[in-house]
């Protein structure tokens, strides 16, 4: 069970184990989906249309982009920025799931609503994601910069990136894109937790009793479904965030095509609408949906897996 469940006292684990399960879940998931994340970011940052009909477009499809990145930059390009990405995933997973556990427990203690209700999961999921975002946003900016740069690389190492960005753009550079991130992350994470909860109830309703024994499959499928729905509903804000995060980084983007400068969230939205039309708001949606299905499915799958593992280890230690 994700979140506090008053009826599962026998399966309760410590807050530390909740945070550790979130970190391990983020770590495993990030390693598996990094190539899709790199392709998604390249799509989001491309001004030209993602179409073969645009002769200036560098990328126009997932397979084509994968082949071109592999040919031009080698297989390691799919894990560009992997160290900051892993720091992001480990920290984010720990803070998010720990915050979610504590918030749902607080709701239960206050006796306001049922802590297992989907609406409670939406609010608590959104708030926990905002807390996690504030904690790790600087690492997200670093990860985006590493994934976005081509060859030759502007930043050679993580330390070099931090020093260069601080020296040339000031300390606020590490919180570029924070506003659209927070605006997007609340409903996105809220929908994730809410739909995950709802889809699990739906799964149990439509699945025969003998088919309910495979908890791992249920967690994976419901997590994937929740990820696809959530990402589709909030995708444009994710695109704005990525465009704003690479502001001031234009010299590393010239080999990918046109570059733009934005003065803020509203200016970014206006420019994208004017130059790229409504489809511009959904550039990179296909790899994003594939990534969302895999990443959200894996996150909930591995989180529940590690929570159950810690529970069984604790149970085994307590038995004579």
PDB file of C-alpha atoms in Angstrom:
ATOM      1  CA  UNK A   1       0.000   0.000   0.000  1.00  0.00           C
ATOM      2  CA  UNK A   2       1.334   3.435  -0.968  1.00  0.00           C
ATOM      3  CA  UNK A   3       0.620   5.928   1.818  1.00  0.00           C
ATOM      4  CA  UNK A   4      -0.631   5.434   5.340  1.00  0.00           C
ATOM      5  CA  UNK A   5      -3.169   2.646   5.739  1.00  0.00           C
ATOM      6  CA  UNK A   6      -4.700   2.336   9.234  1.00  0.00           C
ATOM      7  CA  UNK A   7      -5.892  -1.184   8.403  1.00  0.00           C
ATOM      8  CA  UNK A   8      -2.387  -2.400   7.593  1.00  0.00           C
ATOM      9  CA  UNK A   9      -0.748  -1.946  10.994  1.00  0.00           C
ATOM     10  CA  UNK A  10       0.741  -5.409  10.727  1.00  0.00           C
ATOM     11  CA  UNK A  11       2.619  -4.367   7.603  1.00  0.00           C
ATOM     12  CA  UNK A  12       3.798  -0.972   8.795  1.00  0.00           C
ATOM     13  CA  UNK A  13       7.461  -0.157   8.273  1.00  0.00           C
ATOM     14  CA  UNK A  14       9.561   2.654   9.704  1.00  0.00           C
ATOM     15  CA  UNK A  15       9.757   6.120   8.183  1.00  0.00           C
ATOM     16  CA  UNK A  16      13.408   5.451   7.350  1.00  0.00           C
ATOM     17  CA  UNK A  17      12.427   2.313   5.429  1.00  0.00           C
ATOM     18  CA  UNK A  18       9.757   4.297   3.563  1.00  0.00           C
ATOM     19  CA  UNK A  19      12.370   6.872   2.506  1.00  0.00           C
ATOM     20  CA  UNK A  20      14.876   4.139   1.613  1.00  0.00           C
ATOM     21  CA  UNK A  21      12.260   2.321  -0.492  1.00  0.00           C
ATOM     22  CA  UNK A  22      11.546   5.577  -2.328  1.00  0.00           C
ATOM     23  CA  UNK A  23      15.247   6.140  -2.982  1.00  0.00           C
ATOM     24  CA  UNK A  24      15.876   2.602  -4.224  1.00  0.00           C
ATOM     25  CA  UNK A  25      12.786   2.777  -6.419  1.00  0.00           C
ATOM     26  CA  UNK A  26      14.011   6.035  -7.965  1.00  0.00           C
ATOM     27  CA  UNK A  27      17.521   4.658  -8.477  1.00  0.00           C
ATOM     28  CA  UNK A  28      16.445   1.499 -10.327  1.00  0.00           C
ATOM     29  CA  UNK A  29      13.825   3.315 -12.398  1.00  0.00           C
ATOM     30  CA  UNK A  30      16.200   6.101 -13.468  1.00  0.00           C
ATOM     31  CA  UNK A  31      18.820   3.646 -14.715  1.00  0.00           C
ATOM     32  CA  UNK A  32      16.218   1.859 -16.850  1.00  0.00           C
ATOM     33  CA  UNK A  33      14.485   4.841 -18.465  1.00  0.00           C
ATOM     34  CA  UNK A  34      17.387   7.278 -18.968  1.00  0.00           C
ATOM     35  CA  UNK A  35      17.603   6.801 -22.792  1.00  0.00           C
ATOM     36  CA  UNK A  36      13.950   7.790 -23.221  1.00  0.00           C
ATOM     37  CA  UNK A  37      14.461  10.786 -20.973  1.00  0.00           C
ATOM     38  CA  UNK A  38      17.350  12.065 -23.104  1.00  0.00           C
ATOM     39  CA  UNK A  39      15.306  11.675 -26.312  1.00  0.00           C
ATOM     40  CA  UNK A  40      12.307  13.397 -24.687  1.00  0.00           C
ATOM     41  CA  UNK A  41      14.409  16.384 -23.616  1.00  0.00           C
ATOM     42  CA  UNK A  42      15.928  16.710 -27.108  1.00  0.00           C
ATOM     43  CA  UNK A  43      12.409  16.754 -28.596  1.00  0.00           C
ATOM     44  CA  UNK A  44      11.149  19.320 -26.106  1.00  0.00           C
ATOM     45  CA  UNK A  45      14.011  21.715 -26.819  1.00  0.00           C
ATOM     46  CA  UNK A  46      13.796  21.500 -30.623  1.00  0.00           C
ATOM     47  CA  UNK A  47      12.178  24.599 -32.156  1.00  0.00           C
ATOM     48  CA  UNK A  48      11.681  23.000 -35.585  1.00  0.00           C
ATOM     49  CA  UNK A  49       8.717  20.704 -36.201  1.00  0.00           C
ATOM     50  CA  UNK A  50       9.185  17.051 -35.282  1.00  0.00           C
ATOM     51  CA  UNK A  51       8.488  16.000 -38.842  1.00  0.00           C
ATOM     52  CA  UNK A  52      10.319  14.617 -41.861  1.00  0.00           C
ATOM     53  CA  UNK A  53       8.740  17.407 -43.913  1.00  0.00           C
ATOM     54  CA  UNK A  54      10.852  20.028 -42.094  1.00  0.00           C
ATOM     55  CA  UNK A  55      14.347  19.876 -43.675  1.00  0.00           C
ATOM     56  CA  UNK A  56      15.837  21.788 -40.732  1.00  0.00           C
ATOM     57  CA  UNK A  57      14.526  19.372 -38.101  1.00  0.00           C
ATOM     58  CA  UNK A  58      17.295  17.351 -36.504  1.00  0.00           C
ATOM     59  CA  UNK A  59      14.922  14.868 -34.882  1.00  0.00           C
ATOM     60  CA  UNK A  60      11.528  13.670 -36.097  1.00  0.00           C
ATOM     61  CA  UNK A  61      10.877  10.316 -34.441  1.00  0.00           C
ATOM     62  CA  UNK A  62      11.911   8.186 -31.481  1.00  0.00           C
ATOM     63  CA  UNK A  63      13.772   5.532 -33.481  1.00  0.00           C
ATOM     64  CA  UNK A  64      15.369   8.103 -35.796  1.00  0.00           C
ATOM     65  CA  UNK A  65      16.482  10.210 -32.825  1.00  0.00           C
ATOM     66  CA  UNK A  66      17.872   7.144 -31.088  1.00  0.00           C
ATOM     67  CA  UNK A  67      19.866   6.131 -34.161  1.00  0.00           C
ATOM     68  CA  UNK A  68      21.186   9.666 -34.735  1.00  0.00           C
ATOM     69  CA  UNK A  69      22.229  10.192 -31.116  1.00  0.00           C
ATOM     70  CA  UNK A  70      23.950   6.792 -31.145  1.00  0.00           C
ATOM     71  CA  UNK A  71      25.741   7.563 -34.417  1.00  0.00           C
ATOM     72  CA  UNK A  72      26.873  11.085 -33.505  1.00  0.00           C
ATOM     73  CA  UNK A  73      27.533  10.798 -29.781  1.00  0.00           C
ATOM     74  CA  UNK A  74      27.853   7.105 -28.963  1.00  0.00           C
ATOM     75  CA  UNK A  75      25.877   4.920 -26.526  1.00  0.00           C
ATOM     76  CA  UNK A  76      26.970   6.916 -23.470  1.00  0.00           C
ATOM     77  CA  UNK A  77      24.915   9.865 -24.769  1.00  0.00           C
ATOM     78  CA  UNK A  78      21.765   8.077 -23.577  1.00  0.00           C
ATOM     79  CA  UNK A  79      23.050   8.420 -20.045  1.00  0.00           C
ATOM     80  CA  UNK A  80      24.235  12.019 -20.326  1.00  0.00           C
ATOM     81  CA  UNK A  81      23.696  13.720 -17.012  1.00  0.00           C
ATOM     82  CA  UNK A  82      23.076  10.350 -15.380  1.00  0.00           C
ATOM     83  CA  UNK A  83      24.889  11.206 -12.147  1.00  0.00           C
ATOM     84  CA  UNK A  84      22.813  14.343 -11.436  1.00  0.00           C
ATOM     85  CA  UNK A  85      19.763  12.439 -12.696  1.00  0.00           C
ATOM     86  CA  UNK A  86      20.418   9.662 -10.178  1.00  0.00           C
ATOM     87  CA  UNK A  87      20.957  12.193  -7.392  1.00  0.00           C
ATOM     88  CA  UNK A  88      17.645  13.717  -8.439  1.00  0.00           C
ATOM     89  CA  UNK A  89      15.810  10.386  -8.461  1.00  0.00           C
ATOM     90  CA  UNK A  90      17.257   9.136  -5.183  1.00  0.00           C
ATOM     91  CA  UNK A  91      16.575  12.385  -3.339  1.00  0.00           C
ATOM     92  CA  UNK A  92      13.196  12.968  -4.946  1.00  0.00           C
ATOM     93  CA  UNK A  93      11.978   9.435  -4.294  1.00  0.00           C
ATOM     94  CA  UNK A  94      12.952   9.564  -0.631  1.00  0.00           C
ATOM     95  CA  UNK A  95      11.381  12.965   0.063  1.00  0.00           C
ATOM     96  CA  UNK A  96       8.243  12.351  -1.986  1.00  0.00           C
ATOM     97  CA  UNK A  97       7.259   8.980  -0.544  1.00  0.00           C
ATOM     98  CA  UNK A  98       8.213   9.965   3.007  1.00  0.00           C
ATOM     99  CA  UNK A  99       6.201  13.189   2.709  1.00  0.00           C
ATOM    100  CA  UNK A 100       3.259  11.306   1.226  1.00  0.00           C
ATOM    101  CA  UNK A 101       3.325   8.763   4.050  1.00  0.00           C
ATOM    102  CA  UNK A 102       3.444  11.504   6.685  1.00  0.00           C
ATOM    103  CA  UNK A 103       0.717  13.618   5.055  1.00  0.00           C
ATOM    104  CA  UNK A 104      -1.718  10.723   4.663  1.00  0.00           C
ATOM    105  CA  UNK A 105      -1.032   9.705   8.271  1.00  0.00           C
ATOM    106  CA  UNK A 106      -1.705  13.300   9.350  1.00  0.00           C
ATOM    107  CA  UNK A 107      -5.055  13.249   7.527  1.00  0.00           C
ATOM    108  CA  UNK A 108      -5.950  10.012   9.309  1.00  0.00           C
ATOM    109  CA  UNK A 109      -4.910  11.343  12.740  1.00  0.00           C
ATOM    110  CA  UNK A 110      -6.946  14.501  12.173  1.00  0.00           C
ATOM    111  CA  UNK A 111      -9.948  12.298  11.306  1.00  0.00           C
ATOM    112  CA  UNK A 112     -10.907  14.668   8.492  1.00  0.00           C
ATOM    113  CA  UNK A 113     -11.140  12.203   5.616  1.00  0.00           C
ATOM    114  CA  UNK A 114     -10.374   8.580   4.884  1.00  0.00           C
ATOM    115  CA  UNK A 115      -6.612   8.503   4.260  1.00  0.00           C
ATOM    116  CA  UNK A 116      -7.143   5.900   1.514  1.00  0.00           C
ATOM    117  CA  UNK A 117      -9.559   8.073  -0.488  1.00  0.00           C
ATOM    118  CA  UNK A 118      -8.406   9.046  -4.003  1.00  0.00           C
ATOM    119  CA  UNK A 119      -9.067  12.756  -3.381  1.00  0.00           C
ATOM    120  CA  UNK A 120      -6.812  12.626  -0.308  1.00  0.00           C
ATOM    121  CA  UNK A 121      -4.144  10.894  -2.371  1.00  0.00           C
ATOM    122  CA  UNK A 122      -4.426  13.648  -4.992  1.00  0.00           C
ATOM    123  CA  UNK A 123      -3.829  16.482  -2.514  1.00  0.00           C
ATOM    124  CA  UNK A 124      -1.174  14.652  -0.490  1.00  0.00           C
ATOM    125  CA  UNK A 125       0.557  13.433  -3.642  1.00  0.00           C
ATOM    126  CA  UNK A 126       0.703  16.950  -5.055  1.00  0.00           C
ATOM    127  CA  UNK A 127       2.009  18.471  -1.823  1.00  0.00           C
ATOM    128  CA  UNK A 128       4.622  15.756  -1.331  1.00  0.00           C
ATOM    129  CA  UNK A 129       5.881  16.304  -4.877  1.00  0.00           C
ATOM    130  CA  UNK A 130       6.186  20.055  -4.288  1.00  0.00           C
ATOM    131  CA  UNK A 131       8.257  19.429  -1.156  1.00  0.00           C
ATOM    132  CA  UNK A 132      10.475  16.998  -3.060  1.00  0.00           C
ATOM    133  CA  UNK A 133      10.822  19.435  -5.981  1.00  0.00           C
ATOM    134  CA  UNK A 134      11.993  22.274  -3.747  1.00  0.00           C
ATOM    135  CA  UNK A 135      14.595  19.924  -2.279  1.00  0.00           C
ATOM    136  CA  UNK A 136      16.067  18.652  -5.546  1.00  0.00           C
ATOM    137  CA  UNK A 137      15.298  21.275  -8.232  1.00  0.00           C
ATOM    138  CA  UNK A 138      18.943  22.445  -8.571  1.00  0.00           C
ATOM    139  CA  UNK A 139      19.902  18.885  -9.476  1.00  0.00           C
ATOM    140  CA  UNK A 140      17.083  18.776 -12.048  1.00  0.00           C
ATOM    141  CA  UNK A 141      18.492  21.895 -13.730  1.00  0.00           C
ATOM    142  CA  UNK A 142      21.945  20.277 -13.853  1.00  0.00           C
ATOM    143  CA  UNK A 143      20.485  17.086 -15.270  1.00  0.00           C
ATOM    144  CA  UNK A 144      18.642  19.006 -18.002  1.00  0.00           C
ATOM    145  CA  UNK A 145      21.779  20.963 -18.956  1.00  0.00           C
ATOM    146  CA  UNK A 146      23.834  17.766 -19.269  1.00  0.00           C
ATOM    147  CA  UNK A 147      21.161  15.966 -21.293  1.00  0.00           C
ATOM    148  CA  UNK A 148      20.660  18.985 -23.577  1.00  0.00           C
ATOM    149  CA  UNK A 149      24.269  19.714 -24.541  1.00  0.00           C
ATOM    150  CA  UNK A 150      25.768  18.314 -27.712  1.00  0.00           C
ATOM    151  CA  UNK A 151      29.398  17.956 -28.812  1.00  0.00           C
ATOM    152  CA  UNK A 152      31.782  19.484 -27.908  1.00  0.00           C
ATOM    153  CA  UNK A 153      30.499  19.510 -24.367  1.00  0.00           C
ATOM    154  CA  UNK A 154      30.221  22.792 -22.501  1.00  0.00           C
ATOM    155  CA  UNK A 155      30.340  21.080 -19.111  1.00  0.00           C
ATOM    156  CA  UNK A 156      32.919  18.344 -18.637  1.00  0.00           C
ATOM    157  CA  UNK A 157      32.006  17.283 -15.114  1.00  0.00           C
ATOM    158  CA  UNK A 158      29.293  17.899 -12.531  1.00  0.00           C
ATOM    159  CA  UNK A 159      31.660  20.087 -10.509  1.00  0.00           C
ATOM    160  CA  UNK A 160      32.575  22.075 -13.617  1.00  0.00           C
ATOM    161  CA  UNK A 161      28.883  22.590 -14.421  1.00  0.00           C
ATOM    162  CA  UNK A 162      28.065  23.888 -10.923  1.00  0.00           C
ATOM    163  CA  UNK A 163      31.039  26.270 -10.908  1.00  0.00           C
ATOM    164  CA  UNK A 164      30.459  27.560 -14.446  1.00  0.00           C
ATOM    165  CA  UNK A 165      26.723  28.076 -14.009  1.00  0.00           C
ATOM    166  CA  UNK A 166      27.179  29.864 -10.676  1.00  0.00           C
ATOM    167  CA  UNK A 167      29.938  32.099 -12.063  1.00  0.00           C
ATOM    168  CA  UNK A 168      28.239  33.053 -15.327  1.00  0.00           C
ATOM    169  CA  UNK A 169      24.542  33.072 -14.379  1.00  0.00           C
ATOM    170  CA  UNK A 170      24.406  33.525 -10.604  1.00  0.00           C
ATOM    171  CA  UNK A 171      22.826  31.365  -7.864  1.00  0.00           C
ATOM    172  CA  UNK A 172      19.268  31.725  -9.164  1.00  0.00           C
ATOM    173  CA  UNK A 173      20.217  29.692 -12.236  1.00  0.00           C
ATOM    174  CA  UNK A 174      19.705  26.545 -10.140  1.00  0.00           C
ATOM    175  CA  UNK A 175      16.031  27.428  -9.747  1.00  0.00           C
ATOM    176  CA  UNK A 176      15.301  28.247 -13.382  1.00  0.00           C
ATOM    177  CA  UNK A 177      11.972  26.789 -14.418  1.00  0.00           C
ATOM    178  CA  UNK A 178      10.843  26.399 -10.790  1.00  0.00           C
ATOM    179  CA  UNK A 179       7.498  28.180 -11.294  1.00  0.00           C
ATOM    180  CA  UNK A 180       6.200  25.958 -14.123  1.00  0.00           C
ATOM    181  CA  UNK A 181       7.714  22.958 -12.347  1.00  0.00           C
ATOM    182  CA  UNK A 182       5.695  23.575  -9.182  1.00  0.00           C
ATOM    183  CA  UNK A 183       2.569  24.458 -11.175  1.00  0.00           C
ATOM    184  CA  UNK A 184       2.927  21.241 -13.186  1.00  0.00           C
ATOM    185  CA  UNK A 185       4.157  18.895 -10.478  1.00  0.00           C
ATOM    186  CA  UNK A 186       1.237  19.367  -8.087  1.00  0.00           C
ATOM    187  CA  UNK A 187      -1.475  18.104 -10.462  1.00  0.00           C
ATOM    188  CA  UNK A 188       0.914  15.629 -12.145  1.00  0.00           C
ATOM    189  CA  UNK A 189       1.949  13.886  -8.939  1.00  0.00           C
ATOM    190  CA  UNK A 190      -1.526  14.300  -7.509  1.00  0.00           C
ATOM    191  CA  UNK A 191      -3.007  12.535 -10.515  1.00  0.00           C
ATOM    192  CA  UNK A 192      -0.302   9.831 -10.279  1.00  0.00           C
ATOM    193  CA  UNK A 193      -1.132   8.894  -6.710  1.00  0.00           C
ATOM    194  CA  UNK A 194      -4.873   9.373  -7.175  1.00  0.00           C
ATOM    195  CA  UNK A 195      -5.157   7.356 -10.398  1.00  0.00           C
ATOM    196  CA  UNK A 196      -2.815   4.680  -9.033  1.00  0.00           C
ATOM    197  CA  UNK A 197      -5.156   4.262  -6.080  1.00  0.00           C
ATOM    198  CA  UNK A 198      -8.279   4.312  -8.277  1.00  0.00           C
ATOM    199  CA  UNK A 199      -6.858   1.948 -10.891  1.00  0.00           C
ATOM    200  CA  UNK A 200      -5.888  -0.565  -8.207  1.00  0.00           C
ATOM    201  CA  UNK A 201      -9.478  -0.602  -6.943  1.00  0.00           C
ATOM    202  CA  UNK A 202     -10.711  -0.933 -10.533  1.00  0.00           C
ATOM    203  CA  UNK A 203      -8.246  -3.755 -11.196  1.00  0.00           C
ATOM    204  CA  UNK A 204      -9.527  -5.681  -8.191  1.00  0.00           C
ATOM    205  CA  UNK A 205     -13.105  -5.072  -9.295  1.00  0.00           C
ATOM    206  CA  UNK A 206     -12.648  -6.395 -12.865  1.00  0.00           C
ATOM    207  CA  UNK A 207     -10.136  -9.162 -12.121  1.00  0.00           C
ATOM    208  CA  UNK A 208     -11.365 -12.592 -10.997  1.00  0.00           C
ATOM    209  CA  UNK A 209     -10.356 -13.586  -7.461  1.00  0.00           C
ATOM    210  CA  UNK A 210      -7.770 -16.089  -8.667  1.00  0.00           C
ATOM    211  CA  UNK A 211      -6.115 -13.423 -10.812  1.00  0.00           C
ATOM    212  CA  UNK A 212      -5.582 -11.023  -7.926  1.00  0.00           C
ATOM    213  CA  UNK A 213      -2.729 -12.995  -6.409  1.00  0.00           C
ATOM    214  CA  UNK A 214      -0.114 -11.363  -8.644  1.00  0.00           C
ATOM    215  CA  UNK A 215       0.358  -8.095  -6.746  1.00  0.00           C
ATOM    216  CA  UNK A 216       3.491  -7.165  -8.702  1.00  0.00           C
ATOM    217  CA  UNK A 217       1.666  -7.217 -12.037  1.00  0.00           C
ATOM    218  CA  UNK A 218      -1.177  -5.132 -10.590  1.00  0.00           C
ATOM    219  CA  UNK A 219       1.246  -2.524  -9.220  1.00  0.00           C
ATOM    220  CA  UNK A 220       3.110  -2.311 -12.531  1.00  0.00           C
ATOM    221  CA  UNK A 221       0.005  -2.011 -14.726  1.00  0.00           C
ATOM    222  CA  UNK A 222      -1.797   0.464 -12.475  1.00  0.00           C
ATOM    223  CA  UNK A 223       1.345   2.558 -12.097  1.00  0.00           C
ATOM    224  CA  UNK A 224       1.819   2.639 -15.870  1.00  0.00           C
ATOM    225  CA  UNK A 225      -1.782   3.669 -16.458  1.00  0.00           C
ATOM    226  CA  UNK A 226      -1.547   6.396 -13.831  1.00  0.00           C
ATOM    227  CA  UNK A 227       1.643   7.707 -15.445  1.00  0.00           C
ATOM    228  CA  UNK A 228       0.143   7.942 -18.950  1.00  0.00           C
ATOM    229  CA  UNK A 229      -3.008   9.736 -17.775  1.00  0.00           C
ATOM    230  CA  UNK A 230      -1.094  12.160 -15.551  1.00  0.00           C
ATOM    231  CA  UNK A 231       1.521  13.021 -18.168  1.00  0.00           C
ATOM    232  CA  UNK A 232      -1.056  13.689 -20.894  1.00  0.00           C
ATOM    233  CA  UNK A 233      -3.019  16.063 -18.664  1.00  0.00           C
ATOM    234  CA  UNK A 234      -0.009  18.145 -17.589  1.00  0.00           C
ATOM    235  CA  UNK A 235       2.474  17.818 -20.477  1.00  0.00           C
ATOM    236  CA  UNK A 236       2.645  21.442 -21.789  1.00  0.00           C
ATOM    237  CA  UNK A 237       3.925  22.706 -18.433  1.00  0.00           C
ATOM    238  CA  UNK A 238       6.724  20.135 -18.529  1.00  0.00           C
ATOM    239  CA  UNK A 239       7.763  21.445 -21.947  1.00  0.00           C
ATOM    240  CA  UNK A 240       7.790  25.059 -20.679  1.00  0.00           C
ATOM    241  CA  UNK A 241       9.923  23.989 -17.735  1.00  0.00           C
ATOM    242  CA  UNK A 242      12.559  22.405 -19.981  1.00  0.00           C
ATOM    243  CA  UNK A 243      12.661  25.437 -22.308  1.00  0.00           C
ATOM    244  CA  UNK A 244      13.176  27.784 -19.343  1.00  0.00           C
ATOM    245  CA  UNK A 245      15.815  25.579 -17.713  1.00  0.00           C
ATOM    246  CA  UNK A 246      18.167  25.890 -20.692  1.00  0.00           C
ATOM    247  CA  UNK A 247      17.869  29.677 -20.857  1.00  0.00           C
ATOM    248  CA  UNK A 248      21.369  31.215 -21.000  1.00  0.00           C
ATOM    249  CA  UNK A 249      22.665  27.937 -22.415  1.00  0.00           C
ATOM    250  CA  UNK A 250      22.044  28.777 -26.068  1.00  0.00           C
ATOM    251  CA  UNK A 251      25.660  28.344 -27.229  1.00  0.00           C
ATOM    252  CA  UNK A 252      25.480  24.611 -26.492  1.00  0.00           C
ATOM    253  CA  UNK A 253      22.280  24.248 -28.489  1.00  0.00           C
ATOM    254  CA  UNK A 254      23.334  25.705 -31.852  1.00  0.00           C
ATOM    255  CA  UNK A 255      24.123  22.296 -33.382  1.00  0.00           C
ATOM    256  CA  UNK A 256      20.539  21.172 -32.733  1.00  0.00           C
ATOM    257  CA  UNK A 257      18.857  23.964 -34.736  1.00  0.00           C
ATOM    258  CA  UNK A 258      17.160  27.218 -33.766  1.00  0.00           C
ATOM    259  CA  UNK A 259      17.356  28.546 -30.218  1.00  0.00           C
ATOM    260  CA  UNK A 260      15.093  30.949 -28.365  1.00  0.00           C
ATOM    261  CA  UNK A 261      15.247  33.088 -25.234  1.00  0.00           C
ATOM    262  CA  UNK A 262      12.234  33.396 -22.959  1.00  0.00           C
ATOM    263  CA  UNK A 263      11.475  36.023 -20.319  1.00  0.00           C
ATOM    264  CA  UNK A 264       9.254  33.797 -18.207  1.00  0.00           C
ATOM    265  CA  UNK A 265       6.481  31.218 -18.246  1.00  0.00           C
ATOM    266  CA  UNK A 266       3.858  33.333 -20.044  1.00  0.00           C
ATOM    267  CA  UNK A 267       6.391  34.603 -22.612  1.00  0.00           C
ATOM    268  CA  UNK A 268       7.490  31.026 -23.264  1.00  0.00           C
ATOM    269  CA  UNK A 269       3.885  29.904 -23.789  1.00  0.00           C
ATOM    270  CA  UNK A 270       3.188  32.832 -26.149  1.00  0.00           C
ATOM    271  CA  UNK A 271       6.307  32.230 -28.246  1.00  0.00           C
ATOM    272  CA  UNK A 272       5.665  28.500 -28.554  1.00  0.00           C
ATOM    273  CA  UNK A 273       2.051  29.118 -29.582  1.00  0.00           C
ATOM    274  CA  UNK A 274       3.010  31.823 -32.102  1.00  0.00           C
ATOM    275  CA  UNK A 275       5.924  29.995 -33.744  1.00  0.00           C
ATOM    276  CA  UNK A 276       5.063  26.314 -33.321  1.00  0.00           C
ATOM    277  CA  UNK A 277       1.290  26.306 -32.904  1.00  0.00           C
ATOM    278  CA  UNK A 278      -0.726  24.172 -30.494  1.00  0.00           C
ATOM    279  CA  UNK A 279       1.194  20.994 -31.513  1.00  0.00           C
ATOM    280  CA  UNK A 280       4.306  22.744 -30.157  1.00  0.00           C
ATOM    281  CA  UNK A 281       2.896  22.338 -26.647  1.00  0.00           C
ATOM    282  CA  UNK A 282       3.072  18.572 -27.094  1.00  0.00           C
ATOM    283  CA  UNK A 283       6.499  18.129 -28.694  1.00  0.00           C
ATOM    284  CA  UNK A 284       8.099  15.001 -27.310  1.00  0.00           C
ATOM    285  CA  UNK A 285       4.765  13.648 -26.052  1.00  0.00           C
ATOM    286  CA  UNK A 286       5.247  10.185 -27.573  1.00  0.00           C
ATOM    287  CA  UNK A 287       8.569   9.404 -25.828  1.00  0.00           C
ATOM    288  CA  UNK A 288       7.189  11.135 -22.731  1.00  0.00           C
ATOM    289  CA  UNK A 289       4.158   8.855 -22.605  1.00  0.00           C
ATOM    290  CA  UNK A 290       6.342   5.814 -23.144  1.00  0.00           C
ATOM    291  CA  UNK A 291       8.692   7.070 -20.449  1.00  0.00           C
ATOM    292  CA  UNK A 292       5.785   7.941 -18.119  1.00  0.00           C
ATOM    293  CA  UNK A 293       4.258   4.482 -18.509  1.00  0.00           C
ATOM    294  CA  UNK A 294       7.558   2.785 -17.752  1.00  0.00           C
ATOM    295  CA  UNK A 295       8.854   5.166 -15.089  1.00  0.00           C
ATOM    296  CA  UNK A 296       5.633   5.519 -13.071  1.00  0.00           C
ATOM    297  CA  UNK A 297       4.942   1.814 -13.376  1.00  0.00           C
ATOM    298  CA  UNK A 298       8.477   0.991 -12.236  1.00  0.00           C
ATOM    299  CA  UNK A 299       8.435   3.602  -9.438  1.00  0.00           C
ATOM    300  CA  UNK A 300       5.303   2.186  -7.807  1.00  0.00           C
ATOM    301  CA  UNK A 301       6.326  -1.397  -8.582  1.00  0.00           C
ATOM    302  CA  UNK A 302       9.774  -1.057  -7.018  1.00  0.00           C
ATOM    303  CA  UNK A 303       8.517   1.056  -4.112  1.00  0.00           C
ATOM    304  CA  UNK A 304       5.952  -1.571  -3.129  1.00  0.00           C
ATOM    305  CA  UNK A 305       8.530  -4.315  -3.761  1.00  0.00           C
ATOM    306  CA  UNK A 306      11.097  -2.777  -1.398  1.00  0.00           C
ATOM    307  CA  UNK A 307       8.463  -1.928   1.232  1.00  0.00           C
ATOM    308  CA  UNK A 308       7.306  -5.558   1.215  1.00  0.00           C
ATOM    309  CA  UNK A 309      10.913  -6.733   1.326  1.00  0.00           C
ATOM    310  CA  UNK A 310      11.661  -4.628   4.408  1.00  0.00           C
ATOM    311  CA  UNK A 311       8.422  -5.825   6.011  1.00  0.00           C
ATOM    312  CA  UNK A 312       9.287  -9.498   5.457  1.00  0.00           C
ATOM    313  CA  UNK A 313      12.855  -8.967   6.702  1.00  0.00           C
ATOM    314  CA  UNK A 314      11.518  -7.313   9.867  1.00  0.00           C
ATOM    315  CA  UNK A 315       8.957 -10.093  10.288  1.00  0.00           C
ATOM    316  CA  UNK A 316      11.618 -12.780   9.877  1.00  0.00           C
ATOM    317  CA  UNK A 317      13.859 -11.097  12.462  1.00  0.00           C
ATOM    318  CA  UNK A 318      11.022 -10.970  14.999  1.00  0.00           C
ATOM    319  CA  UNK A 319      10.173 -14.653  14.694  1.00  0.00           C
ATOM    320  CA  UNK A 320      11.842 -17.002  17.230  1.00  0.00           C
TER     321      UNK A 320
END
